[in-house]
Amino acid sequence: MARRRAKDKKIYVLDTNILLHEPFAFLNFQEHDVVIPMTVLEELDHIKDKHKDVSREARIAIRALEDVLKDASPEEMLLGVALPCHLEEKNAGHLFIINDHHISDQIPGLPGGENDHLIINTALFLQREKAPTKVILVTKDINMRLKAKGAGLKLVEDYRTDQLIDDVRFLYKGYYKFSGDFWSVVKDCRTHNEGRDTYHFVPRSVLPNAYLNEYLIDEAETFAGRVLEINEQEIKILDLGFERLMHKHAWGIHPKNIYQAMALNALLDPDMDLVILTGPAGCGKTLIALAAALELVIEKGLYDKVIVTRNTPEIAESIGFLPGTEEEKMAPWLAAITDSLEVLHKTDEHPHASVQYIMDKANIQFKSVNFMRGRSIQNAIVLLDECQNLSAAQLKTIITRCGEGTKLICSGNLSQIDSNYLTAVTSGLTYIVERFKNFEGSTTVNLNGVVRSRLASFAEANL
């Protein structure tokens, strides 16, 4: 058994971007050995003092490495320092720091950046010296993966430990659509009435993969419901009624399709602490979220204020520093909110005055994500727009800022990621959709269909 384990043991060489993406990544390779070239430590050292978000990750990674290596002697460093093992694991791998500057070139004249060259060269050296043990270079840099393979490295991988799904097409949508008519599929059903509400109890076998607060609709447009409880035998469904759901409205906005209707239902439900809206450009995410926020704050008085925030990556050249206060600086980034306010009040006699009046009455505040850490937001609605550009760690920071009586609305389009460090699969939006899909206080709705114009619809499909 020990011989088989030794044969199966692998050596993982980590690139710098892995530790910037996940500072504790070197602890996640189970019984396998982890090699960190000295070049990686140098890059972390250069990054840690820069005024960028990744600087924090670099500092965390350096401290985490120091915690493992602080008591090791130089001899132990060369032989490998045992990594902390989890309770369920008896055998943990070892951590090696290799001085890659003294390794002779395995492939002389390798093109590209010198640091990438050194890291690839380290992996090639280990591949030769440690054969037949598998040596794997782990990097999130696609170009580096291509160069490493071209240089003769047999095994190169992306870091996928923190990825909850492999393909964004399979991301949880927040609803399940039955083929045909719902009642033709559900033969065995027990129904119970409580006041104005109707509940259906259907066998678990009808929906073996159901989640809490998942919406249920059918192609015949005769049924709409929401999953309230799940046990081993049956599922409790609240009957929302297709027509009743379509007739919901907030601040003068009526849903144009069943997806917007489901979103509106979730947004107006005070028991939903977190509502996640995904979908393509122009499907109404921001407009519906803002309309629901105004309804809950002004008409129903359930919350005291609306805080609007978003990440601020640029899609083109920077226009330089912006003058003014925090809210004035954030105004260009949050133009989608002011555009939506103008749409909601375009029929008023004095639209501009109405927008300003509503912003004051609803106490709408524009805040930067950069200053959310350390806050405790009470009894407010937080609109987090364009959150596909946030990492899981950044979203966690914002979610943990929400105090008693606060509702968080996250919206984003995974096909419009402007961050240099994220993809659709690694986006924080994808992460929270999967993490919160069975949480009793959250709902996810993917808004399909409605696009603002023929031009946008054609561009979405063909460009």
JSON list of C-alpha atoms in Angstrom, two decimals, residues 12-144:
[
{"chain": "A", "resi": 12, "resn": "TYR", "atom": "CA", "xyz": [3.20, 20.31, -8.15]},
{"chain": "A", "resi": 13, "resn": "VAL", "atom": "CA", "xyz": [5.17, 23.43, -9.15]},
{"chain": "A", "resi": 14, "resn": "LEU", "atom": "CA", "xyz": [3.14, 26.57, -8.39]},
{"chain": "A", "resi": 15, "resn": "ASP", "atom": "CA", "xyz": [3.21, 29.77, -10.41]},
{"chain": "A", "resi": 16, "resn": "THR", "atom": "CA", "xyz": [2.89, 33.15, -8.68]},
{"chain": "A", "resi": 17, "resn": "ASN", "atom": "CA", "xyz": [-0.64, 33.77, -9.95]},
{"chain": "A", "resi": 18, "resn": "ILE", "atom": "CA", "xyz": [-1.88, 30.68, -8.07]},
{"chain": "A", "resi": 19, "resn": "LEU", "atom": "CA", "xyz": [-0.92, 32.21, -4.73]},
{"chain": "A", "resi": 20, "resn": "LEU", "atom": "CA", "xyz": [-2.39, 35.56, -5.76]},
{"chain": "A", "resi": 21, "resn": "HIS", "atom": "CA", "xyz": [-5.63, 33.83, -6.71]},
{"chain": "A", "resi": 22, "resn": "GLU", "atom": "CA", "xyz": [-5.73, 31.66, -3.56]},
{"chain": "A", "resi": 23, "resn": "PRO", "atom": "CA", "xyz": [-3.04, 32.49, -0.94]},
{"chain": "A", "resi": 24, "resn": "PHE", "atom": "CA", "xyz": [-3.50, 29.13, 0.82]},
{"chain": "A", "resi": 25, "resn": "ALA", "atom": "CA", "xyz": [-3.45, 27.10, -2.40]},
{"chain": "A", "resi": 26, "resn": "PHE", "atom": "CA", "xyz": [-0.25, 25.27, -1.45]},
{"chain": "A", "resi": 27, "resn": "LEU", "atom": "CA", "xyz": [-2.20, 23.54, 1.37]},
{"chain": "A", "resi": 28, "resn": "ASN", "atom": "CA", "xyz": [-4.75, 22.00, -1.02]},
{"chain": "A", "resi": 29, "resn": "PHE", "atom": "CA", "xyz": [-2.71, 19.28, -2.73]},
{"chain": "A", "resi": 30, "resn": "GLN", "atom": "CA", "xyz": [-3.46, 16.47, -0.25]},
{"chain": "A", "resi": 31, "resn": "GLU", "atom": "CA", "xyz": [-0.59, 13.91, -0.04]},
{"chain": "A", "resi": 32, "resn": "HIS", "atom": "CA", "xyz": [1.36, 15.39, -2.95]},
{"chain": "A", "resi": 33, "resn": "ASP", "atom": "CA", "xyz": [4.52, 17.54, -2.74]},
{"chain": "A", "resi": 34, "resn": "VAL", "atom": "CA", "xyz": [4.46, 21.24, -3.56]},
{"chain": "A", "resi": 35, "resn": "VAL", "atom": "CA", "xyz": [7.40, 23.16, -5.02]},
{"chain": "A", "resi": 36, "resn": "ILE", "atom": "CA", "xyz": [7.61, 26.96, -4.93]},
{"chain": "A", "resi": 37, "resn": "PRO", "atom": "CA", "xyz": [10.52, 28.39, -6.95]},
{"chain": "A", "resi": 38, "resn": "MET", "atom": "CA", "xyz": [12.44, 31.31, -5.44]},
{"chain": "A", "resi": 39, "resn": "THR", "atom": "CA", "xyz": [11.28, 33.42, -8.39]},
{"chain": "A", "resi": 40, "resn": "VAL", "atom": "CA", "xyz": [7.70, 33.13, -7.10]},
{"chain": "A", "resi": 41, "resn": "LEU", "atom": "CA", "xyz": [8.76, 34.53, -3.72]},
{"chain": "A", "resi": 42, "resn": "GLU", "atom": "CA", "xyz": [10.51, 37.40, -5.49]},
{"chain": "A", "resi": 43, "resn": "GLU", "atom": "CA", "xyz": [7.38, 38.22, -7.49]},
{"chain": "A", "resi": 44, "resn": "LEU", "atom": "CA", "xyz": [5.23, 38.11, -4.34]},
{"chain": "A", "resi": 45, "resn": "ASP", "atom": "CA", "xyz": [7.70, 40.48, -2.67]},
{"chain": "A", "resi": 46, "resn": "HIS", "atom": "CA", "xyz": [7.46, 42.96, -5.56]},
{"chain": "A", "resi": 47, "resn": "ILE", "atom": "CA", "xyz": [3.66, 42.83, -5.60]},
{"chain": "A", "resi": 48, "resn": "LYS", "atom": "CA", "xyz": [3.00, 43.06, -1.84]},
{"chain": "A", "resi": 49, "resn": "ASP", "atom": "CA", "xyz": [3.76, 46.80, -1.59]},
{"chain": "A", "resi": 50, "resn": "LYS", "atom": "CA", "xyz": [1.83, 47.93, -4.67]},
{"chain": "A", "resi": 51, "resn": "HIS", "atom": "CA", "xyz": [-1.41, 49.85, -4.26]},
{"chain": "A", "resi": 52, "resn": "LYS", "atom": "CA", "xyz": [-3.56, 47.14, -5.82]},
{"chain": "A", "resi": 53, "resn": "ASP", "atom": "CA", "xyz": [-6.07, 44.61, -4.54]},
{"chain": "A", "resi": 54, "resn": "VAL", "atom": "CA", "xyz": [-3.71, 41.71, -5.35]},
{"chain": "A", "resi": 55, "resn": "SER", "atom": "CA", "xyz": [-1.15, 43.18, -2.93]},
{"chain": "A", "resi": 56, "resn": "ARG", "atom": "CA", "xyz": [-3.26, 41.98, -0.02]},
{"chain": "A", "resi": 57, "resn": "GLU", "atom": "CA", "xyz": [-3.34, 38.44, -1.45]},
{"chain": "A", "resi": 58, "resn": "ALA", "atom": "CA", "xyz": [0.46, 38.53, -1.86]},
{"chain": "A", "resi": 59, "resn": "ARG", "atom": "CA", "xyz": [0.95, 39.50, 1.79]},
{"chain": "A", "resi": 60, "resn": "ILE", "atom": "CA", "xyz": [-1.43, 36.76, 2.96]},
{"chain": "A", "resi": 61, "resn": "ALA", "atom": "CA", "xyz": [0.41, 34.17, 0.86]},
{"chain": "A", "resi": 62, "resn": "ILE", "atom": "CA", "xyz": [3.81, 35.24, 2.28]},
{"chain": "A", "resi": 63, "resn": "ARG", "atom": "CA", "xyz": [2.51, 35.02, 5.86]},
{"chain": "A", "resi": 64, "resn": "ALA", "atom": "CA", "xyz": [0.94, 31.61, 5.19]},
{"chain": "A", "resi": 65, "resn": "LEU", "atom": "CA", "xyz": [4.23, 30.28, 3.82]},
{"chain": "A", "resi": 66, "resn": "GLU", "atom": "CA", "xyz": [6.10, 31.72, 6.80]},
{"chain": "A", "resi": 67, "resn": "ASP", "atom": "CA", "xyz": [3.75, 29.94, 9.22]},
{"chain": "A", "resi": 68, "resn": "VAL", "atom": "CA", "xyz": [4.69, 26.58, 7.66]},
{"chain": "A", "resi": 69, "resn": "LEU", "atom": "CA", "xyz": [8.42, 27.25, 7.26]},
{"chain": "A", "resi": 70, "resn": "LYS", "atom": "CA", "xyz": [9.27, 29.42, 10.31]},
{"chain": "A", "resi": 71, "resn": "ASP", "atom": "CA", "xyz": [10.71, 26.57, 12.43]},
{"chain": "A", "resi": 72, "resn": "ALA", "atom": "CA", "xyz": [12.44, 24.71, 9.58]},
{"chain": "A", "resi": 73, "resn": "SER", "atom": "CA", "xyz": [16.24, 24.57, 9.32]},
{"chain": "A", "resi": 74, "resn": "PRO", "atom": "CA", "xyz": [18.02, 25.09, 5.96]},
{"chain": "A", "resi": 75, "resn": "GLU", "atom": "CA", "xyz": [18.60, 21.31, 5.78]},
{"chain": "A", "resi": 76, "resn": "GLU", "atom": "CA", "xyz": [14.90, 20.63, 6.37]},
{"chain": "A", "resi": 77, "resn": "MET", "atom": "CA", "xyz": [14.02, 23.17, 3.68]},
{"chain": "A", "resi": 78, "resn": "LEU", "atom": "CA", "xyz": [16.08, 21.19, 1.18]},
{"chain": "A", "resi": 79, "resn": "LEU", "atom": "CA", "xyz": [14.51, 17.87, 2.22]},
{"chain": "A", "resi": 80, "resn": "GLY", "atom": "CA", "xyz": [11.00, 19.33, 2.31]},
{"chain": "A", "resi": 81, "resn": "VAL", "atom": "CA", "xyz": [8.88, 20.60, 5.20]},
{"chain": "A", "resi": 82, "resn": "ALA", "atom": "CA", "xyz": [5.78, 18.57, 6.03]},
{"chain": "A", "resi": 83, "resn": "LEU", "atom": "CA", "xyz": [2.59, 20.42, 5.19]},
{"chain": "A", "resi": 84, "resn": "PRO", "atom": "CA", "xyz": [-0.19, 20.61, 7.81]},
{"chain": "A", "resi": 85, "resn": "CYS", "atom": "CA", "xyz": [-2.62, 17.75, 7.25]},
{"chain": "A", "resi": 86, "resn": "HIS", "atom": "CA", "xyz": [-6.38, 17.79, 7.72]},
{"chain": "A", "resi": 87, "resn": "LEU", "atom": "CA", "xyz": [-7.96, 15.57, 10.36]},
{"chain": "A", "resi": 88, "resn": "GLU", "atom": "CA", "xyz": [-9.23, 13.08, 7.78]},
{"chain": "A", "resi": 89, "resn": "GLU", "atom": "CA", "xyz": [-5.82, 12.80, 6.10]},
{"chain": "A", "resi": 90, "resn": "LYS", "atom": "CA", "xyz": [-3.01, 10.77, 7.63]},
{"chain": "A", "resi": 91, "resn": "ASN", "atom": "CA", "xyz": [-0.41, 11.49, 4.95]},
{"chain": "A", "resi": 92, "resn": "ALA", "atom": "CA", "xyz": [0.37, 15.05, 3.88]},
{"chain": "A", "resi": 93, "resn": "GLY", "atom": "CA", "xyz": [2.85, 16.17, 1.27]},
{"chain": "A", "resi": 94, "resn": "HIS", "atom": "CA", "xyz": [5.95, 18.31, 1.70]},
{"chain": "A", "resi": 95, "resn": "LEU", "atom": "CA", "xyz": [6.68, 21.91, 0.79]},
{"chain": "A", "resi": 96, "resn": "PHE", "atom": "CA", "xyz": [9.92, 22.71, -1.05]},
{"chain": "A", "resi": 97, "resn": "ILE", "atom": "CA", "xyz": [11.45, 26.12, -1.79]},
{"chain": "A", "resi": 98, "resn": "ILE", "atom": "CA", "xyz": [13.87, 25.74, -4.72]},
{"chain": "A", "resi": 99, "resn": "ASN", "atom": "CA", "xyz": [16.53, 28.27, -5.70]},
{"chain": "A", "resi": 100, "resn": "ASP", "atom": "CA", "xyz": [15.74, 28.16, -9.40]},
{"chain": "A", "resi": 101, "resn": "HIS", "atom": "CA", "xyz": [18.38, 30.77, -10.30]},
{"chain": "A", "resi": 102, "resn": "HIS", "atom": "CA", "xyz": [21.09, 28.09, -10.03]},
{"chain": "A", "resi": 103, "resn": "ILE", "atom": "CA", "xyz": [19.33, 25.55, -12.28]},
{"chain": "A", "resi": 104, "resn": "SER", "atom": "CA", "xyz": [20.94, 25.34, -15.70]},
{"chain": "A", "resi": 105, "resn": "ASP", "atom": "CA", "xyz": [18.72, 26.00, -18.71]},
{"chain": "A", "resi": 106, "resn": "GLN", "atom": "CA", "xyz": [16.85, 22.90, -19.76]},
{"chain": "A", "resi": 107, "resn": "ILE", "atom": "CA", "xyz": [15.67, 24.67, -22.94]},
{"chain": "A", "resi": 108, "resn": "PRO", "atom": "CA", "xyz": [18.19, 27.42, -23.78]},
{"chain": "A", "resi": 109, "resn": "GLY", "atom": "CA", "xyz": [16.72, 30.56, -25.32]},
{"chain": "A", "resi": 110, "resn": "LEU", "atom": "CA", "xyz": [13.13, 30.04, -24.09]},
{"chain": "A", "resi": 111, "resn": "PRO", "atom": "CA", "xyz": [11.28, 33.19, -25.23]},
{"chain": "A", "resi": 112, "resn": "GLY", "atom": "CA", "xyz": [9.16, 35.46, -23.10]},
{"chain": "A", "resi": 113, "resn": "GLY", "atom": "CA", "xyz": [9.47, 36.98, -19.63]},
{"chain": "A", "resi": 114, "resn": "GLU", "atom": "CA", "xyz": [12.49, 35.90, -17.59]},
{"chain": "A", "resi": 115, "resn": "ASN", "atom": "CA", "xyz": [10.42, 34.94, -14.53]},
{"chain": "A", "resi": 116, "resn": "ASP", "atom": "CA", "xyz": [8.13, 32.66, -16.54]},
{"chain": "A", "resi": 117, "resn": "HIS", "atom": "CA", "xyz": [11.24, 31.16, -18.13]},
{"chain": "A", "resi": 118, "resn": "LEU", "atom": "CA", "xyz": [12.76, 30.39, -14.71]},
{"chain": "A", "resi": 119, "resn": "ILE", "atom": "CA", "xyz": [9.59, 28.76, -13.36]},
{"chain": "A", "resi": 120, "resn": "ILE", "atom": "CA", "xyz": [9.12, 26.61, -16.49]},
{"chain": "A", "resi": 121, "resn": "ASN", "atom": "CA", "xyz": [12.80, 25.70, -16.34]},
{"chain": "A", "resi": 122, "resn": "THR", "atom": "CA", "xyz": [12.35, 24.55, -12.72]},
{"chain": "A", "resi": 123, "resn": "ALA", "atom": "CA", "xyz": [9.48, 22.26, -13.72]},
{"chain": "A", "resi": 124, "resn": "LEU", "atom": "CA", "xyz": [11.51, 20.84, -16.63]},
{"chain": "A", "resi": 125, "resn": "PHE", "atom": "CA", "xyz": [14.49, 20.20, -14.31]},
{"chain": "A", "resi": 126, "resn": "LEU", "atom": "CA", "xyz": [12.29, 18.36, -11.80]},
{"chain": "A", "resi": 127, "resn": "GLN", "atom": "CA", "xyz": [10.61, 16.40, -14.60]},
{"chain": "A", "resi": 128, "resn": "ARG", "atom": "CA", "xyz": [14.06, 15.09, -15.61]},
{"chain": "A", "resi": 129, "resn": "GLU", "atom": "CA", "xyz": [15.49, 14.58, -12.11]},
{"chain": "A", "resi": 130, "resn": "LYS", "atom": "CA", "xyz": [12.42, 13.07, -10.43]},
{"chain": "A", "resi": 131, "resn": "ALA", "atom": "CA", "xyz": [11.29, 10.72, -13.22]},
{"chain": "A", "resi": 132, "resn": "PRO", "atom": "CA", "xyz": [9.11, 8.64, -13.20]},
{"chain": "A", "resi": 133, "resn": "THR", "atom": "CA", "xyz": [7.30, 10.82, -10.59]},
{"chain": "A", "resi": 134, "resn": "LYS", "atom": "CA", "xyz": [4.81, 13.10, -12.32]},
{"chain": "A", "resi": 135, "resn": "VAL", "atom": "CA", "xyz": [5.76, 16.78, -12.22]},
{"chain": "A", "resi": 136, "resn": "ILE", "atom": "CA", "xyz": [2.91, 19.21, -12.87]},
{"chain": "A", "resi": 137, "resn": "LEU", "atom": "CA", "xyz": [3.16, 22.96, -13.41]},
{"chain": "A", "resi": 138, "resn": "VAL", "atom": "CA", "xyz": [0.08, 24.74, -12.05]},
{"chain": "A", "resi": 139, "resn": "THR", "atom": "CA", "xyz": [-0.62, 28.21, -13.46]},
{"chain": "A", "resi": 140, "resn": "LYS", "atom": "CA", "xyz": [-3.59, 30.35, -14.37]},
{"chain": "A", "resi": 141, "resn": "ASP", "atom": "CA", "xyz": [-1.62, 32.00, -17.16]},
{"chain": "A", "resi": 142, "resn": "ILE", "atom": "CA", "xyz": [-2.89, 30.39, -20.39]},
{"chain": "A", "resi": 143, "resn": "ASN", "atom": "CA", "xyz": [0.09, 31.63, -22.40]},
{"chain": "A", "resi": 144, "resn": "MET", "atom": "CA", "xyz": [2.49, 30.19, -19.84]}
]
